[in-house]
mmCIF file with all atom_site columns, C-alpha atoms in Angstrom:
data_model
loop_
_atom_site.group_PDB
_atom_site.id
_atom_site.type_symbol
_atom_site.label_atom_id
_atom_site.label_alt_id
_atom_site.label_comp_id
_atom_site.label_asym_id
_atom_site.label_entity_id
_atom_site.label_seq_id
_atom_site.pdbx_PDB_ins_code
_atom_site.Cartn_x
_atom_site.Cartn_y
_atom_site.Cartn_z
_atom_site.occupancy
_atom_site.B_iso_or_equiv
_atom_site.pdbx_formal_charge
_atom_site.auth_seq_id
_atom_site.auth_comp_id
_atom_site.auth_asym_id
_atom_site.auth_atom_id
_atom_site.pdbx_PDB_model_num
ATOM 1   C CA . UNK O 1 1   ? 17.615  7.983   -6.338  1.00 65.00 ? 1   UNK O CA 1
ATOM 2   C CA . UNK O 1 2   ? 14.460  4.582   -5.917  1.00 72.00 ? 2   UNK O CA 1
ATOM 3   C CA . UNK O 1 3   ? 13.127  6.110   -2.689  1.00 90.00 ? 3   UNK O CA 1
ATOM 4   C CA . UNK O 1 4   ? 10.079  8.171   -1.834  1.00 96.00 ? 4   UNK O CA 1
ATOM 5   C CA . UNK O 1 5   ? 10.247  9.947   0.868   1.00 97.00 ? 5   UNK O CA 1
ATOM 6   C CA . UNK O 1 6   ? 8.320   11.119  3.911   1.00 98.00 ? 6   UNK O CA 1
ATOM 7   C CA . UNK O 1 7   ? 8.080   14.040  6.378   1.00 97.00 ? 7   UNK O CA 1
ATOM 8   C CA . UNK O 1 8   ? 8.268   14.672  9.009   1.00 97.00 ? 8   UNK O CA 1
ATOM 9   C CA . UNK O 1 9   ? 8.573   11.085  10.916  1.00 96.00 ? 9   UNK O CA 1
ATOM 10  C CA . UNK O 1 10  ? 5.710   11.221  13.540  1.00 96.00 ? 10  UNK O CA 1
ATOM 11  C CA . UNK O 1 11  ? 4.297   14.049  14.225  1.00 96.00 ? 11  UNK O CA 1
ATOM 12  C CA . UNK O 1 12  ? 1.358   15.757  17.679  1.00 95.00 ? 12  UNK O CA 1
ATOM 13  C CA . UNK O 1 13  ? -1.183  18.022  16.922  1.00 92.00 ? 13  UNK O CA 1
ATOM 14  C CA . UNK O 1 14  ? -4.089  19.470  18.611  1.00 89.00 ? 14  UNK O CA 1
ATOM 15  C CA . UNK O 1 15  ? -7.270  19.129  16.623  1.00 88.00 ? 15  UNK O CA 1
ATOM 16  C CA . UNK O 1 16  ? -7.063  23.517  16.118  1.00 87.00 ? 16  UNK O CA 1
ATOM 17  C CA . UNK O 1 17  ? -3.890  23.146  14.454  1.00 88.00 ? 17  UNK O CA 1
ATOM 18  C CA . UNK O 1 18  ? -2.359  23.434  10.870  1.00 94.00 ? 18  UNK O CA 1
ATOM 19  C CA . UNK O 1 19  ? -0.226  22.008  9.942   1.00 95.00 ? 19  UNK O CA 1
ATOM 20  C CA . UNK O 1 20  ? 1.326   19.345  6.439   1.00 97.00 ? 20  UNK O CA 1
ATOM 21  C CA . UNK O 1 21  ? 2.615   16.144  5.726   1.00 98.00 ? 21  UNK O CA 1
ATOM 22  C CA . UNK O 1 22  ? 5.486   16.621  2.727   1.00 98.00 ? 22  UNK O CA 1
ATOM 23  C CA . UNK O 1 23  ? 6.790   13.732  0.520   1.00 98.00 ? 23  UNK O CA 1
ATOM 24  C CA . UNK O 1 24  ? 8.814   14.120  -1.886  1.00 97.00 ? 24  UNK O CA 1
ATOM 25  C CA . UNK O 1 25  ? 10.451  11.585  -5.344  1.00 96.00 ? 25  UNK O CA 1
ATOM 26  C CA . UNK O 1 26  ? 12.870  11.853  -7.717  1.00 92.00 ? 26  UNK O CA 1
ATOM 27  C CA . UNK O 1 27  ? 11.825  8.373   -9.897  1.00 92.00 ? 27  UNK O CA 1
ATOM 28  C CA . UNK O 1 28  ? 10.586  10.480  -13.050 1.00 91.00 ? 28  UNK O CA 1
ATOM 29  C CA . UNK O 1 29  ? 6.803   9.153   -11.272 1.00 92.00 ? 29  UNK O CA 1
ATOM 30  C CA . UNK O 1 30  ? 4.002   11.360  -12.942 1.00 92.00 ? 30  UNK O CA 1
ATOM 31  C CA . UNK O 1 31  ? 1.411   9.670   -10.276 1.00 92.00 ? 31  UNK O CA 1
ATOM 32  C CA . UNK O 1 32  ? 1.236   10.173  -6.877  1.00 94.00 ? 32  UNK O CA 1
ATOM 33  C CA . UNK O 1 33  ? -0.818  8.693   -3.602  1.00 95.00 ? 33  UNK O CA 1
ATOM 34  C CA . UNK O 1 34  ? -2.294  9.832   -0.469  1.00 97.00 ? 34  UNK O CA 1
ATOM 35  C CA . UNK O 1 35  ? -2.648  6.760   1.699   1.00 96.00 ? 35  UNK O CA 1
ATOM 36  C CA . UNK O 1 36  ? -4.209  6.260   5.851   1.00 97.00 ? 36  UNK O CA 1
ATOM 37  C CA . UNK O 1 37  ? -3.495  3.526   7.777   1.00 95.00 ? 37  UNK O CA 1
ATOM 38  C CA . UNK O 1 38  ? -5.104  2.763   11.488  1.00 94.00 ? 38  UNK O CA 1
ATOM 39  C CA . UNK O 1 39  ? -3.113  0.622   13.315  1.00 90.00 ? 39  UNK O CA 1
ATOM 40  C CA . UNK O 1 40  ? -3.297  -3.064  11.436  1.00 86.00 ? 40  UNK O CA 1
ATOM 41  C CA . UNK O 1 41  ? -5.343  -2.134  9.310   1.00 91.00 ? 41  UNK O CA 1
ATOM 42  C CA . UNK O 1 42  ? -4.171  -2.727  5.838   1.00 92.00 ? 42  UNK O CA 1
ATOM 43  C CA . UNK O 1 43  ? -3.945  1.045   3.683   1.00 94.00 ? 43  UNK O CA 1
ATOM 44  C CA . UNK O 1 44  ? -6.889  2.883   2.774   1.00 93.00 ? 44  UNK O CA 1
ATOM 45  C CA . UNK O 1 45  ? -6.785  5.320   -0.723  1.00 93.00 ? 45  UNK O CA 1
ATOM 46  C CA . UNK O 1 46  ? -7.059  9.163   -0.557  1.00 95.00 ? 46  UNK O CA 1
ATOM 47  C CA . UNK O 1 47  ? -6.014  10.831  -3.116  1.00 95.00 ? 47  UNK O CA 1
ATOM 48  C CA . UNK O 1 48  ? -4.731  10.428  -6.048  1.00 93.00 ? 48  UNK O CA 1
ATOM 49  C CA . UNK O 1 49  ? -2.866  12.496  -8.527  1.00 94.00 ? 49  UNK O CA 1
ATOM 50  C CA . UNK O 1 50  ? -1.711  11.852  -12.080 1.00 91.00 ? 50  UNK O CA 1
ATOM 51  C CA . UNK O 1 51  ? 0.205   14.696  -13.464 1.00 92.00 ? 51  UNK O CA 1
ATOM 52  C CA . UNK O 1 52  ? -0.217  17.196  -11.526 1.00 93.00 ? 52  UNK O CA 1
ATOM 53  C CA . UNK O 1 53  ? -3.361  17.344  -11.654 1.00 93.00 ? 53  UNK O CA 1
ATOM 54  C CA . UNK O 1 54  ? -5.986  15.470  -9.186  1.00 92.00 ? 54  UNK O CA 1
ATOM 55  C CA . UNK O 1 55  ? -7.463  12.554  -10.272 1.00 88.00 ? 55  UNK O CA 1
ATOM 56  C CA . UNK O 1 56  ? -9.003  11.255  -7.417  1.00 86.00 ? 56  UNK O CA 1
ATOM 57  C CA . UNK O 1 57  ? -10.253 12.075  -4.168  1.00 87.00 ? 57  UNK O CA 1
ATOM 58  C CA . UNK O 1 58  ? -12.124 9.063   -2.242  1.00 86.00 ? 58  UNK O CA 1
ATOM 59  C CA . UNK O 1 59  ? -14.697 11.446  -0.533  1.00 88.00 ? 59  UNK O CA 1
ATOM 60  C CA . UNK O 1 60  ? -11.803 12.563  2.049   1.00 94.00 ? 60  UNK O CA 1
ATOM 61  C CA . UNK O 1 61  ? -13.780 14.969  4.803   1.00 94.00 ? 61  UNK O CA 1
ATOM 62  C CA . UNK O 1 62  ? -11.786 18.714  3.621   1.00 94.00 ? 62  UNK O CA 1
ATOM 63  C CA . UNK O 1 63  ? -9.519  19.552  6.653   1.00 95.00 ? 63  UNK O CA 1
ATOM 64  C CA . UNK O 1 64  ? -7.324  17.402  4.330   1.00 97.00 ? 64  UNK O CA 1
ATOM 65  C CA . UNK O 1 65  ? -6.153  18.895  2.058   1.00 96.00 ? 65  UNK O CA 1
ATOM 66  C CA . UNK O 1 66  ? -3.902  17.732  -0.834  1.00 97.00 ? 66  UNK O CA 1
ATOM 67  C CA . UNK O 1 67  ? -1.683  19.971  -2.789  1.00 97.00 ? 67  UNK O CA 1
ATOM 68  C CA . UNK O 1 68  ? 0.863   18.780  -6.094  1.00 96.00 ? 68  UNK O CA 1
ATOM 69  C CA . UNK O 1 69  ? 3.701   21.925  -6.391  1.00 95.00 ? 69  UNK O CA 1
ATOM 70  C CA . UNK O 1 70  ? 5.741   20.057  -9.022  1.00 93.00 ? 70  UNK O CA 1
ATOM 71  C CA . UNK O 1 71  ? 6.424   16.220  -10.813 1.00 91.00 ? 71  UNK O CA 1
ATOM 72  C CA . UNK O 1 72  ? 7.976   15.535  -7.146  1.00 95.00 ? 72  UNK O CA 1
ATOM 73  C CA . UNK O 1 73  ? 6.516   16.287  -4.634  1.00 97.00 ? 73  UNK O CA 1
ATOM 74  C CA . UNK O 1 74  ? 3.101   16.191  -3.310  1.00 97.00 ? 74  UNK O CA 1
ATOM 75  C CA . UNK O 1 75  ? 1.747   18.378  0.002   1.00 98.00 ? 75  UNK O CA 1
ATOM 76  C CA . UNK O 1 76  ? -0.980  16.990  2.424   1.00 98.00 ? 76  UNK O CA 1
ATOM 77  C CA . UNK O 1 77  ? -1.983  20.009  4.249   1.00 97.00 ? 77  UNK O CA 1
ATOM 78  C CA . UNK O 1 78  ? -3.661  19.137  7.843   1.00 96.00 ? 78  UNK O CA 1
ATOM 79  C CA . UNK O 1 79  ? -6.362  21.824  9.441   1.00 94.00 ? 79  UNK O CA 1
ATOM 80  C CA . UNK O 1 80  ? -8.896  20.709  12.304  1.00 93.00 ? 80  UNK O CA 1
ATOM 81  C CA . UNK O 1 81  ? -8.906  17.289  12.296  1.00 93.00 ? 81  UNK O CA 1
ATOM 82  C CA . UNK O 1 82  ? -9.736  14.607  14.913  1.00 94.00 ? 82  UNK O CA 1
ATOM 83  C CA . UNK O 1 83  ? -8.773  12.156  17.425  1.00 95.00 ? 83  UNK O CA 1
ATOM 84  C CA . UNK O 1 84  ? -9.633  9.327   14.471  1.00 95.00 ? 84  UNK O CA 1
ATOM 85  C CA . UNK O 1 85  ? -7.367  11.083  12.359  1.00 96.00 ? 85  UNK O CA 1
ATOM 86  C CA . UNK O 1 86  ? -4.682  9.551   14.572  1.00 97.00 ? 86  UNK O CA 1
ATOM 87  C CA . UNK O 1 87  ? -3.107  7.091   11.554  1.00 97.00 ? 87  UNK O CA 1
ATOM 88  C CA . UNK O 1 88  ? -0.062  6.476   9.253   1.00 96.00 ? 88  UNK O CA 1
ATOM 89  C CA . UNK O 1 89  ? -0.255  8.495   6.092   1.00 97.00 ? 89  UNK O CA 1
ATOM 90  C CA . UNK O 1 90  ? 1.760   6.923   3.319   1.00 97.00 ? 90  UNK O CA 1
ATOM 91  C CA . UNK O 1 91  ? 2.492   8.702   -0.016  1.00 97.00 ? 91  UNK O CA 1
ATOM 92  C CA . UNK O 1 92  ? 2.962   6.513   -2.777  1.00 95.00 ? 92  UNK O CA 1
ATOM 93  C CA . UNK O 1 93  ? 4.308   6.994   -6.434  1.00 94.00 ? 93  UNK O CA 1
ATOM 94  C CA . UNK O 1 94  ? 4.601   5.403   -9.833  1.00 91.00 ? 94  UNK O CA 1
ATOM 95  C CA . UNK O 1 95  ? 3.966   5.736   -13.549 1.00 86.00 ? 95  UNK O CA 1
ATOM 96  C CA . UNK O 1 96  ? 0.336   6.910   -14.133 1.00 82.00 ? 96  UNK O CA 1
ATOM 97  C CA . UNK O 1 97  ? -0.746  3.521   -16.515 1.00 75.00 ? 97  UNK O CA 1
ATOM 98  C CA . UNK O 1 98  ? -1.710  3.852   -19.633 1.00 73.00 ? 98  UNK O CA 1
ATOM 99  C CA . UNK O 1 99  ? -4.494  2.085   -21.700 1.00 67.00 ? 99  UNK O CA 1
ATOM 100 C CA . UNK O 1 100 ? -3.008  -0.816  -23.143 1.00 67.00 ? 100 UNK O CA 1
ATOM 101 C CA . UNK O 1 101 ? -0.911  -0.825  -20.406 1.00 70.00 ? 101 UNK O CA 1
ATOM 102 C CA . UNK O 1 102 ? 0.143   -3.242  -17.022 1.00 70.00 ? 102 UNK O CA 1
ATOM 103 C CA . UNK O 1 103 ? -0.270  -0.973  -13.733 1.00 73.00 ? 103 UNK O CA 1
ATOM 104 C CA . UNK O 1 104 ? 3.257   -0.067  -12.192 1.00 79.00 ? 104 UNK O CA 1
ATOM 105 C CA . UNK O 1 105 ? 4.507   -0.559  -9.031  1.00 86.00 ? 105 UNK O CA 1
ATOM 106 C CA . UNK O 1 106 ? 3.488   1.931   -6.461  1.00 91.00 ? 106 UNK O CA 1
ATOM 107 C CA . UNK O 1 107 ? 6.491   2.641   -4.107  1.00 93.00 ? 107 UNK O CA 1
ATOM 108 C CA . UNK O 1 108 ? 5.580   3.266   -0.460  1.00 95.00 ? 108 UNK O CA 1
ATOM 109 C CA . UNK O 1 109 ? 7.091   6.084   1.641   1.00 96.00 ? 109 UNK O CA 1
ATOM 110 C CA . UNK O 1 110 ? 7.792   4.880   5.285   1.00 95.00 ? 110 UNK O CA 1
ATOM 111 C CA . UNK O 1 111 ? 4.425   7.065   6.636   1.00 96.00 ? 111 UNK O CA 1
ATOM 112 C CA . UNK O 1 112 ? 4.091   10.240  8.336   1.00 97.00 ? 112 UNK O CA 1
ATOM 113 C CA . UNK O 1 113 ? 3.344   8.539   11.917  1.00 96.00 ? 113 UNK O CA 1
ATOM 114 C CA . UNK O 1 114 ? 0.212   12.143  12.812  1.00 97.00 ? 114 UNK O CA 1
ATOM 115 C CA . UNK O 1 115 ? -1.052  12.457  16.687  1.00 96.00 ? 115 UNK O CA 1
ATOM 116 C CA . UNK O 1 116 ? -3.896  13.793  16.851  1.00 95.00 ? 116 UNK O CA 1
ATOM 117 C CA . UNK O 1 117 ? -4.974  15.555  20.900  1.00 92.00 ? 117 UNK O CA 1
ATOM 118 C CA . UNK D 2 1   ? -16.645 -2.809  -6.267  1.00 77.00 ? 1   UNK D CA 1
ATOM 119 C CA . UNK D 2 2   ? -14.076 -4.797  -5.898  1.00 83.00 ? 2   UNK D CA 1
ATOM 120 C CA . UNK D 2 3   ? -13.375 -7.044  -3.264  1.00 90.00 ? 3   UNK D CA 1
ATOM 121 C CA . UNK D 2 4   ? -9.867  -8.328  -2.198  1.00 95.00 ? 4   UNK D CA 1
ATOM 122 C CA . UNK D 2 5   ? -10.476 -11.292 1.356   1.00 97.00 ? 5   UNK D CA 1
ATOM 123 C CA . UNK D 2 6   ? -7.627  -12.876 3.247   1.00 97.00 ? 6   UNK D CA 1
ATOM 124 C CA . UNK D 2 7   ? -9.184  -15.020 5.652   1.00 96.00 ? 7   UNK D CA 1
ATOM 125 C CA . UNK D 2 8   ? -6.250  -15.678 8.284   1.00 96.00 ? 8   UNK D CA 1
ATOM 126 C CA . UNK D 2 9   ? -5.072  -12.417 10.032  1.00 96.00 ? 9   UNK D CA 1
ATOM 127 C CA . UNK D 2 10  ? -2.619  -14.737 11.322  1.00 97.00 ? 10  UNK D CA 1
ATOM 128 C CA . UNK D 2 11  ? -0.758  -17.460 9.914   1.00 97.00 ? 11  UNK D CA 1
ATOM 129 C CA . UNK D 2 12  ? 1.967   -19.190 12.830  1.00 97.00 ? 12  UNK D CA 1
ATOM 130 C CA . UNK D 2 13  ? 4.558   -22.018 11.160  1.00 97.00 ? 13  UNK D CA 1
ATOM 131 C CA . UNK D 2 14  ? 7.697   -23.360 12.326  1.00 97.00 ? 14  UNK D CA 1
ATOM 132 C CA . UNK D 2 15  ? 11.121  -22.921 9.899   1.00 97.00 ? 15  UNK D CA 1
ATOM 133 C CA . UNK D 2 16  ? 11.257  -25.314 6.877   1.00 97.00 ? 16  UNK D CA 1
ATOM 134 C CA . UNK D 2 17  ? 7.143   -25.811 6.632   1.00 97.00 ? 17  UNK D CA 1
ATOM 135 C CA . UNK D 2 18  ? 5.519   -24.651 3.682   1.00 97.00 ? 18  UNK D CA 1
ATOM 136 C CA . UNK D 2 19  ? 3.318   -21.817 3.520   1.00 97.00 ? 19  UNK D CA 1
ATOM 137 C CA . UNK D 2 20  ? 0.076   -21.100 1.993   1.00 97.00 ? 20  UNK D CA 1
ATOM 138 C CA . UNK D 2 21  ? -1.072  -16.836 2.405   1.00 98.00 ? 21  UNK D CA 1
ATOM 139 C CA . UNK D 2 22  ? -4.326  -17.043 1.235   1.00 98.00 ? 22  UNK D CA 1
ATOM 140 C CA . UNK D 2 23  ? -6.117  -14.945 -1.222  1.00 97.00 ? 23  UNK D CA 1
ATOM 141 C CA . UNK D 2 24  ? -9.700  -14.766 -2.750  1.00 97.00 ? 24  UNK D CA 1
ATOM 142 C CA . UNK D 2 25  ? -10.918 -11.485 -5.236  1.00 95.00 ? 25  UNK D CA 1
ATOM 143 C CA . UNK D 2 26  ? -14.368 -10.595 -6.697  1.00 93.00 ? 26  UNK D CA 1
ATOM 144 C CA . UNK D 2 27  ? -14.535 -8.676  -9.659  1.00 86.00 ? 27  UNK D CA 1
ATOM 145 C CA . UNK D 2 28  ? -15.847 -10.396 -13.136 1.00 78.00 ? 28  UNK D CA 1
ATOM 146 C CA . UNK D 2 29  ? -13.421 -8.625  -15.625 1.00 77.00 ? 29  UNK D CA 1
ATOM 147 C CA . UNK D 2 30  ? -9.846  -8.916  -14.957 1.00 78.00 ? 30  UNK D CA 1
ATOM 148 C CA . UNK D 2 31  ? -7.656  -7.514  -12.488 1.00 83.00 ? 31  UNK D CA 1
ATOM 149 C CA . UNK D 2 32  ? -4.247  -7.099  -12.011 1.00 88.00 ? 32  UNK D CA 1
ATOM 150 C CA . UNK D 2 33  ? -3.591  -8.872  -8.404  1.00 92.00 ? 33  UNK D CA 1
ATOM 151 C CA . UNK D 2 34  ? -0.294  -7.902  -6.956  1.00 94.00 ? 34  UNK D CA 1
ATOM 152 C CA . UNK D 2 35  ? 1.627   -9.134  -3.394  1.00 96.00 ? 35  UNK D CA 1
ATOM 153 C CA . UNK D 2 36  ? 2.877   -6.003  -0.839  1.00 96.00 ? 36  UNK D CA 1
ATOM 154 C CA . UNK D 2 37  ? 4.946   -6.407  1.961   1.00 96.00 ? 37  UNK D CA 1
ATOM 155 C CA . UNK D 2 38  ? 5.608   -4.805  5.135   1.00 94.00 ? 38  UNK D CA 1
ATOM 156 C CA . UNK D 2 39  ? 8.304   -6.474  7.575   1.00 94.00 ? 39  UNK D CA 1
ATOM 157 C CA . UNK D 2 40  ? 8.600   -5.072  10.968  1.00 90.00 ? 40  UNK D CA 1
ATOM 158 C CA . UNK D 2 41  ? 9.927   -1.063  11.634  1.00 86.00 ? 41  UNK D CA 1
ATOM 159 C CA . UNK D 2 42  ? 10.277  -0.903  7.136   1.00 89.00 ? 42  UNK D CA 1
ATOM 160 C CA . UNK D 2 43  ? 7.550   0.735   4.847   1.00 92.00 ? 43  UNK D CA 1
ATOM 161 C CA . UNK D 2 44  ? 5.751   -1.165  2.143   1.00 94.00 ? 44  UNK D CA 1
ATOM 162 C CA . UNK D 2 45  ? 7.093   -2.515  -0.362  1.00 93.00 ? 45  UNK D CA 1
ATOM 163 C CA . UNK D 2 46  ? 5.693   -4.629  -3.725  1.00 93.00 ? 46  UNK D CA 1
ATOM 164 C CA . UNK D 2 47  ? 7.043   -9.037  -3.205  1.00 94.00 ? 47  UNK D CA 1
ATOM 165 C CA . UNK D 2 48  ? 5.675   -9.522  -7.013  1.00 92.00 ? 48  UNK D CA 1
ATOM 166 C CA . UNK D 2 49  ? 2.816   -9.329  -9.345  1.00 89.00 ? 49  UNK D CA 1
ATOM 167 C CA . UNK D 2 50  ? 0.527   -12.066 -11.712 1.00 85.00 ? 50  UNK D CA 1
ATOM 168 C CA . UNK D 2 51  ? 1.841   -10.682 -14.575 1.00 80.00 ? 51  UNK D CA 1
ATOM 169 C CA . UNK D 2 52  ? 5.760   -11.078 -13.717 1.00 79.00 ? 52  UNK D CA 1
ATOM 170 C CA . UNK D 2 53  ? 4.599   -14.407 -13.367 1.00 75.00 ? 53  UNK D CA 1
ATOM 171 C CA . UNK D 2 54  ? 8.702   -14.822 -11.395 1.00 80.00 ? 54  UNK D CA 1
ATOM 172 C CA . UNK D 2 55  ? 9.433   -16.829 -7.845  1.00 82.00 ? 55  UNK D CA 1
ATOM 173 C CA . UNK D 2 56  ? 10.944  -13.615 -5.207  1.00 87.00 ? 56  UNK D CA 1
ATOM 174 C CA . UNK D 2 57  ? 12.782  -14.740 -2.114  1.00 91.00 ? 57  UNK D CA 1
ATOM 175 C CA . UNK D 2 58  ? 11.157  -18.509 -3.067  1.00 92.00 ? 58  UNK D CA 1
ATOM 176 C CA . UNK D 2 59  ? 7.937   -16.773 -3.478  1.00 95.00 ? 59  UNK D CA 1
ATOM 177 C CA . UNK D 2 60  ? 5.845   -17.085 -6.397  1.00 94.00 ? 60  UNK D CA 1
ATOM 178 C CA . UNK D 2 61  ? 1.921   -16.377 -6.551  1.00 94.00 ? 61  UNK D CA 1
ATOM 179 C CA . UNK D 2 62  ? -0.436  -18.636 -9.036  1.00 88.00 ? 62  UNK D CA 1
ATOM 180 C CA . UNK D 2 63  ? -3.985  -16.220 -10.730 1.00 89.00 ? 63  UNK D CA 1
ATOM 181 C CA . UNK D 2 64  ? -6.845  -18.917 -10.718 1.00 90.00 ? 64  UNK D CA 1
ATOM 182 C CA . UNK D 2 65  ? -9.510  -16.963 -12.056 1.00 88.00 ? 65  UNK D CA 1
ATOM 183 C CA . UNK D 2 66  ? -11.587 -19.954 -11.967 1.00 89.00 ? 66  UNK D CA 1
ATOM 184 C CA . UNK D 2 67  ? -11.345 -19.402 -8.959  1.00 91.00 ? 67  UNK D CA 1
ATOM 185 C CA . UNK D 2 68  ? -10.856 -16.543 -8.696  1.00 92.00 ? 68  UNK D CA 1
ATOM 186 C CA . UNK D 2 69  ? -7.851  -17.098 -5.901  1.00 94.00 ? 69  UNK D CA 1
ATOM 187 C CA . UNK D 2 70  ? -3.936  -15.605 -6.034  1.00 95.00 ? 70  UNK D CA 1
ATOM 188 C CA . UNK D 2 71  ? -2.870  -17.866 -3.050  1.00 97.00 ? 71  UNK D CA 1
ATOM 189 C CA . UNK D 2 72  ? 0.382   -16.690 -1.815  1.00 97.00 ? 72  UNK D CA 1
ATOM 190 C CA . UNK D 2 73  ? 3.528   -19.459 -1.372  1.00 96.00 ? 73  UNK D CA 1
ATOM 191 C CA . UNK D 2 74  ? 6.287   -20.358 -0.620  1.00 97.00 ? 74  UNK D CA 1
ATOM 192 C CA . UNK D 2 75  ? 7.972   -24.860 0.241   1.00 96.00 ? 75  UNK D CA 1
ATOM 193 C CA . UNK D 2 76  ? 10.642  -23.533 3.068   1.00 97.00 ? 76  UNK D CA 1
ATOM 194 C CA . UNK D 2 77  ? 8.858   -20.755 5.226   1.00 97.00 ? 77  UNK D CA 1
ATOM 195 C CA . UNK D 2 78  ? 11.876  -18.602 6.109   1.00 97.00 ? 78  UNK D CA 1
ATOM 196 C CA . UNK D 2 79  ? 12.740  -16.523 10.523  1.00 97.00 ? 79  UNK D CA 1
ATOM 197 C CA . UNK D 2 80  ? 12.330  -12.847 7.673   1.00 96.00 ? 80  UNK D CA 1
ATOM 198 C CA . UNK D 2 81  ? 9.420   -13.965 6.284   1.00 97.00 ? 81  UNK D CA 1
ATOM 199 C CA . UNK D 2 82  ? 8.243   -12.980 9.005   1.00 97.00 ? 82  UNK D CA 1
ATOM 200 C CA . UNK D 2 83  ? 6.234   -9.987  8.756   1.00 97.00 ? 83  UNK D CA 1
ATOM 201 C CA . UNK D 2 84  ? 2.594   -8.902  7.774   1.00 96.00 ? 84  UNK D CA 1
ATOM 202 C CA . UNK D 2 85  ? 1.379   -10.036 3.571   1.00 97.00 ? 85  UNK D CA 1
ATOM 203 C CA . UNK D 2 86  ? -1.363  -7.185  1.946   1.00 97.00 ? 86  UNK D CA 1
ATOM 204 C CA . UNK D 2 87  ? -3.041  -8.676  -1.617  1.00 97.00 ? 87  UNK D CA 1
ATOM 205 C CA . UNK D 2 88  ? -4.108  -6.175  -3.599  1.00 95.00 ? 88  UNK D CA 1
ATOM 206 C CA . UNK D 2 89  ? -6.339  -5.479  -6.532  1.00 92.00 ? 89  UNK D CA 1
ATOM 207 C CA . UNK D 2 90  ? -5.728  -3.169  -8.934  1.00 87.00 ? 90  UNK D CA 1
ATOM 208 C CA . UNK D 2 91  ? -8.849  -2.253  -11.443 1.00 77.00 ? 91  UNK D CA 1
ATOM 209 C CA . UNK D 2 92  ? -9.023  0.029   -14.582 1.00 67.00 ? 92  UNK D CA 1
ATOM 210 C CA . UNK D 2 93  ? -6.911  2.674   -13.002 1.00 67.00 ? 93  UNK D CA 1
ATOM 211 C CA . UNK D 2 94  ? -3.668  2.655   -10.872 1.00 65.00 ? 94  UNK D CA 1
ATOM 212 C CA . UNK D 2 95  ? -5.217  2.560   -8.262  1.00 82.00 ? 95  UNK D CA 1
ATOM 213 C CA . UNK D 2 96  ? -5.057  -0.655  -5.636  1.00 88.00 ? 96  UNK D CA 1
ATOM 214 C CA . UNK D 2 97  ? -7.566  -2.115  -2.919  1.00 91.00 ? 97  UNK D CA 1
ATOM 215 C CA . UNK D 2 98  ? -6.029  -4.310  -0.551  1.00 94.00 ? 98  UNK D CA 1
ATOM 216 C CA . UNK D 2 99  ? -7.198  -7.099  1.396   1.00 96.00 ? 99  UNK D CA 1
ATOM 217 C CA . UNK D 2 100 ? -7.182  -6.720  5.534   1.00 96.00 ? 100 UNK D CA 1
ATOM 218 C CA . UNK D 2 101 ? -3.938  -8.461  5.385   1.00 97.00 ? 101 UNK D CA 1
ATOM 219 C CA . UNK D 2 102 ? -2.226  -11.541 6.941   1.00 97.00 ? 102 UNK D CA 1
ATOM 220 C CA . UNK D 2 103 ? 0.676   -11.652 9.752   1.00 97.00 ? 103 UNK D CA 1
ATOM 221 C CA . UNK D 2 104 ? 3.027   -14.592 8.357   1.00 98.00 ? 104 UNK D CA 1
ATOM 222 C CA . UNK D 2 105 ? 4.457   -15.145 11.754  1.00 98.00 ? 105 UNK D CA 1
ATOM 223 C CA . UNK D 2 106 ? 7.499   -18.300 11.646  1.00 98.00 ? 106 UNK D CA 1
ATOM 224 C CA . UNK D 2 107 ? 8.921   -19.971 14.134  1.00 97.00 ? 107 UNK D CA 1
ATOM 225 C CA . UNK D 2 108 ? 12.774  -21.825 14.697  1.00 94.00 ? 108 UNK D CA 1
#
């Protein structure tokens, strides 16, 4: 299996709702990423997990809460979002970089299209 | 901080014409450069990376450290090349810094 899968494909939520985005990969990758992509803009890194531990948080508001329950799964819990949080949320995975080696290719999922009303 | 600049938002060419998508970066060390492509309704995927020095779908890119550039080239564009192309830079850890992207439109 060489794909990253994401569910749901689309999500509409109110500002008071709690929802979760899910990402799964079975490529043996131990680095997983969340990106946010607004329309006609490049992906912006949100979080990086390496060996199931949060290694990078790009100053993301606390209404976004990531979780990596095991090496194949990555969740993004959403609570009290704002309309400006509406975007395509991308998950990606790769082998973690090892000192002295090159950066591994990141494999992206198809994304979850989130709309916050 | 590192930065990637893609000066063209849109590049429109005719089928069979040469294509060059420009990418410049700012970083004082030795970065790793990538080109990612996003076809309509498809996921973002790697096109090529500078350390591979290979040609993918007829595209090549050479890292020019003197000019801090990593331009993407193809001698004869095809309609199926129409897509959004992102240049990306990796420094240190595995994270990617993306440019703003160039939309390539190839007309028949």
